[in-house]
């Protein structure tokens, strides 16, 4: 199963990749902002899950989420926001835009594992 | 500067280190900065909205390497751009998480900037006090500097 990691921080992508690898998910694609994510999705139509940061340059995570959900080819892909935006209004905004789940930074590896397992039914 | 502006940063730092780095850190006595610290790497986040200012997380090199190693779960020995990225992301997480406890005010935070270089100084606006929160722990010592001006002042 291919997973797209979207975060402007290479550190955060590395932390997430390490956790996903430990879960057995080794097919990972990485993008450094929202517009890069849309490009990577077009290049990788078999992506099954997107982990999406919110605050990024060029195109932020919310706009990227809206673009994913507006496209017939990508709208069925589950998107989990992984972000430091912890306010309830932000979480509601993301869920209303189509986010399947929401993980607030700081998080521990077990929380990330549990959310991904729940989303993918593993 | 009001204590309610400082406590969220203190709490968020302790919680983030416990959750993501699995490291216990202990805050020291908060003090007012009279002279800039010499430091080796600084993660800087700007604040805007109902208040404006900046938060700087300042680390000596040895502390930064231990903090980043714990953060990403791999031993890091080179003091390079990947360390800067990690220090910036850690600042972003800590300041972002502190926002939820800054209740009653609207705040936006900037994307992180990082300054890396031996013994650099980070100057803050002259008209705002700079409150320093020192921390110590098994990664070493570091300081968070908070400078906030209320918008109507």
PDB file of N, CA, C and O in Angstrom, chain A residues 1 3 8 22-23 35 40 48 52 60 62 65 93 110:
ATOM      1  N   UNK A   1       0.841  -1.198   0.000  1.00  0.00           N
ATOM      2  CA  UNK A   1       0.000   0.000   0.000  1.00  0.00           C
ATOM      3  C   UNK A   1       0.878   1.250   0.000  1.00  0.00           C
ATOM      4  O   UNK A   1       1.774   1.379   0.827  1.00  0.00           O
ATOM      5  N   UNK A   3       1.723   5.151   0.500  1.00  0.00           N
ATOM      6  CA  UNK A   3       1.290   6.272   1.344  1.00  0.00           C
ATOM      7  C   UNK A   3       2.071   7.528   0.949  1.00  0.00           C
ATOM      8  O   UNK A   3       3.289   7.476   0.762  1.00  0.00           O
ATOM      9  N   UNK A   8       6.403  20.109   4.966  1.00  0.00           N
ATOM     10  CA  UNK A   8       7.536  20.911   4.505  1.00  0.00           C
ATOM     11  C   UNK A   8       8.796  20.602   5.298  1.00  0.00           C
ATOM     12  O   UNK A   8       9.896  20.979   4.883  1.00  0.00           O
ATOM     13  N   UNK A  22       8.131   0.815  10.433  1.00  0.00           N
ATOM     14  CA  UNK A  22       8.021  -0.150  11.540  1.00  0.00           C
ATOM     15  C   UNK A  22       6.664  -0.859  11.526  1.00  0.00           C
ATOM     16  O   UNK A  22       6.511  -1.936  12.107  1.00  0.00           O
ATOM     17  N   UNK A  23       5.680  -0.261  10.866  1.00  0.00           N
ATOM     18  CA  UNK A  23       4.364  -0.893  10.732  1.00  0.00           C
ATOM     19  C   UNK A  23       4.290  -1.800   9.506  1.00  0.00           C
ATOM     20  O   UNK A  23       3.267  -2.434   9.261  1.00  0.00           O
ATOM     21  N   UNK A  35       1.158  21.868  -3.244  1.00  0.00           N
ATOM     22  CA  UNK A  35       1.188  21.735  -4.706  1.00  0.00           C
ATOM     23  C   UNK A  35       2.060  20.566  -5.144  1.00  0.00           C
ATOM     24  O   UNK A  35       1.736  19.860  -6.110  1.00  0.00           O
ATOM     25  N   UNK A  40       2.528  14.814  -6.982  1.00  0.00           N
ATOM     26  CA  UNK A  40       2.903  13.428  -6.648  1.00  0.00           C
ATOM     27  C   UNK A  40       1.692  12.490  -6.758  1.00  0.00           C
ATOM     28  O   UNK A  40       1.827  11.331  -7.167  1.00  0.00           O
ATOM     29  N   UNK A  48      -2.763   5.175  -1.523  1.00  0.00           N
ATOM     30  CA  UNK A  48      -3.961   4.715  -0.798  1.00  0.00           C
ATOM     31  C   UNK A  48      -4.262   5.554   0.441  1.00  0.00           C
ATOM     32  O   UNK A  48      -5.326   5.406   1.046  1.00  0.00           O
ATOM     33  N   UNK A  52      -1.113  14.566   5.848  1.00  0.00           N
ATOM     34  CA  UNK A  52      -1.005  15.936   5.341  1.00  0.00           C
ATOM     35  C   UNK A  52      -0.814  16.954   6.463  1.00  0.00           C
ATOM     36  O   UNK A  52      -1.654  17.067   7.364  1.00  0.00           O
ATOM     37  N   UNK A  60      -1.074  25.445   1.318  1.00  0.00           N
ATOM     38  CA  UNK A  60      -1.182  24.843   2.649  1.00  0.00           C
ATOM     39  C   UNK A  60      -2.004  23.551   2.611  1.00  0.00           C
ATOM     40  O   UNK A  60      -2.610  23.198   1.596  1.00  0.00           O
ATOM     41  N   UNK A  62      -4.812  22.647   4.100  1.00  0.00           N
ATOM     42  CA  UNK A  62      -6.266  22.724   3.942  1.00  0.00           C
ATOM     43  C   UNK A  62      -6.632  22.904   2.470  1.00  0.00           C
ATOM     44  O   UNK A  62      -7.544  22.235   1.965  1.00  0.00           O
ATOM     45  N   UNK A  65      -6.071  19.647   0.765  1.00  0.00           N
ATOM     46  CA  UNK A  65      -7.152  18.712   1.094  1.00  0.00           C
ATOM     47  C   UNK A  65      -8.388  19.001   0.228  1.00  0.00           C
ATOM     48  O   UNK A  65      -8.996  18.078  -0.336  1.00  0.00           O
ATOM     49  N   UNK A  93     -12.935  22.410  10.711  1.00  0.00           N
ATOM     50  CA  UNK A  93     -12.741  22.905   9.341  1.00  0.00           C
ATOM     51  C   UNK A  93     -12.152  21.799   8.451  1.00  0.00           C
ATOM     52  O   UNK A  93     -12.601  21.600   7.304  1.00  0.00           O
ATOM     53  N   UNK A 110       3.027   5.667  18.885  1.00  0.00           N
ATOM     54  CA  UNK A 110       1.880   4.767  19.097  1.00  0.00           C
ATOM     55  C   UNK A 110       0.575   5.395  18.603  1.00  0.00           C
ATOM     56  O   UNK A 110      -0.281   4.704  18.058  1.00  0.00           O
TER      57      UNK A 110
END
